[in-house]
């Protein structure tokens, strides 16, 4: 008969427990080192790499001591043994569990876990997000269990030599003689004890004086540990070396401790750029005069009523205006472009090179190379060729590099398509905030914006303000004085990370202005309860929203209104599931995530086609501006990392950006731009097309001149020098807040748009620099700025080294100013 106690003794013995702890700790440490190894030179790794494991070795020695049966003599008081064993096993469980979590998180996400962010797992959607990695975690645990079972003897014995050696060494130092030790053996009679007597398993073996062989082994082990300890003391006090040395059990505490601002320690070397000259500058002033505001306070304009300081663009030394520039000549006469309605469509996780998909893009290249003959199967090629026809129609870009029949029709809807647009953040909620409000998102982890001061009115706030004005009937369009209605729609939850609260903060009313999964599954939903299955851990596909989009336009037609809809797609979010009635085509061999992602891109392209058909059917296409933007990209083809979390890869910044209208000419623009420029461009379009009344045009013009971003209707200005900057030349800097928001900031300079820098906001992240025009030169990564600058000068040249110094001080000022504007951190009331 099977004996459960026998199983417990054989499997859950001290050796197995120690092997599991040892393998988990060492695997987690290797992940920690590999995640940051690019910050070190090969010479540093060779010279000091042995010392990186000092803490881990000492931790394993401590755990091995705690598992020594001699530590809990059976003849002692039972409560003492119980208390000691409880403390010992709790410590072992704690260190082992932390290491296993580190491993599982890395396997699922491709990056290290950052413990200060674990609170985001709260709530149903957050828990579903965590559970999405359950299968991978089970596989990890299975592998760790098998390895622990296979290596339990050798690991127990080897580290046991270290504990014996230390015991002997301590005995020799304190008593002047070698101790009697329990000799380590792979045939420890622990496993040969009667299995029915679990208490006897704790009995110590007869001690014996070590042989010369053991003595030599002890000398080797002690020497190795001493060398590690000595190396740890004599190596340079470099943050990169120190950071590599932390054992996984301490990383949660280090992550919390080392989250202090990092840029205060930067010292200028070339003394070019702004250095510390802007330290006392801020564009926060008394609010600019807006005499047209109503007497009663309205949302988004609180500073005008409370006499609070507000952003003043004329006092911003970093802001460059292009409103004095003429319109782009390719646009022609905009007076014939009526804009009654506006719909902003945010494309979830959509990188630029899949909108439309290109055969020469990184995604298709990766798929092709996964097959044995480096060619796509016919079914895969057919799917890719027909994947994104709507994206081609919207962008006017038919140069997808696929073979096409001669004379194939190439319809273009009309509008401006931007080839070099960067998002304001690689975290969706922050990306939305940057685009809808024309501001720099808050440099804080995840969504704290909903709790703080949104320092500029957002588009729904502006529409609300225009609704309060008296309008004259003297315009060229009869809708100029109609009132706006703002609605936010998505088919996934708004409960995750206070998403719904943020949308309310940005001006969407909770009374009918927010439609999400929770609303759609209610019995009281306007078009009936939706019973679809979830395709990801946030919700279902977008199609139930079609009725609500149609309804908004029909209400506007009936009530003489204007529609502003913001819609975020959902199918292209991990795990890239599609409805059951959709056909999935495998596109890559062994590239399941990438293949599902590309299929999901095709599904969303078809969904965009349904939106276009809807507004065509309603007869409003010719008076509706559609703005398409990606919230962020995904770097799966480049580095196999699924999320943008702590993933500063440049492809995550590069997103589609299209302003589409049938009466605009189809033009493509290669300027370096940012999604922060969407709001001022919309305001500029409304003015230039005569789509707002005289009073509204004046109000819109007042607001337009007070936003940071340039209008995309006009030629981009890349440099400026004037009295605000002490006549120093200031560049058109563009910032990208990297998910989750507080640790890293990406920035580029429109003068040198191929140069890209990642600034570590906190001191446990690395500086990074890369020139996309020189892919043959490796990215420069370093923890210390002085070392970073030196490496750049060696790898790229002095111009680039000077530029990163200028960029570092611009980022330093912008980060402090960001907290000031958001009234966050030291500036919180």
Short mmCIF file of N, CA and C in Angstrom, two decimals, residues 366-376 588-589:
data_model
loop_
_atom_site.label_atom_id
_atom_site.label_comp_id
_atom_site.label_asym_id
_atom_site.label_seq_id
_atom_site.Cartn_x
_atom_site.Cartn_y
_atom_site.Cartn_z
N UNK A 366 10.98 38.39 -39.31
CA UNK A 366 11.12 37.39 -38.23
C UNK A 366 10.28 36.15 -38.54
N UNK A 367 9.08 36.37 -39.06
CA UNK A 367 8.22 35.24 -39.40
C UNK A 367 8.84 34.40 -40.51
N UNK A 368 9.36 35.04 -41.54
CA UNK A 368 9.99 34.30 -42.65
C UNK A 368 11.17 33.49 -42.17
N UNK A 369 12.01 34.08 -41.35
CA UNK A 369 13.22 33.39 -40.90
C UNK A 369 12.93 32.23 -39.96
N UNK A 370 11.70 32.14 -39.45
CA UNK A 370 11.37 31.03 -38.56
C UNK A 370 11.13 29.73 -39.31
N UNK A 371 10.90 29.82 -40.61
CA UNK A 371 10.65 28.61 -41.40
C UNK A 371 11.96 28.04 -41.92
N UNK A 372 11.98 26.75 -42.16
CA UNK A 372 13.22 26.08 -42.53
C UNK A 372 13.83 26.63 -43.82
N UNK A 373 13.00 26.95 -44.79
CA UNK A 373 13.52 27.45 -46.08
C UNK A 373 13.52 28.97 -46.15
N UNK A 374 13.28 29.62 -45.00
CA UNK A 374 13.27 31.09 -44.92
C UNK A 374 12.21 31.70 -45.83
N UNK A 375 11.16 30.93 -46.11
CA UNK A 375 10.07 31.43 -46.93
C UNK A 375 8.74 31.19 -46.22
N UNK A 376 7.82 32.10 -46.43
CA UNK A 376 6.50 31.95 -45.83
C UNK A 376 5.68 30.91 -46.60
N UNK A 588 4.20 31.91 -38.28
CA UNK A 588 5.60 31.66 -37.96
C UNK A 588 5.77 30.32 -37.28
N UNK A 589 6.91 29.74 -37.45
CA UNK A 589 7.21 28.45 -36.83
C UNK A 589 7.85 28.69 -35.47
#
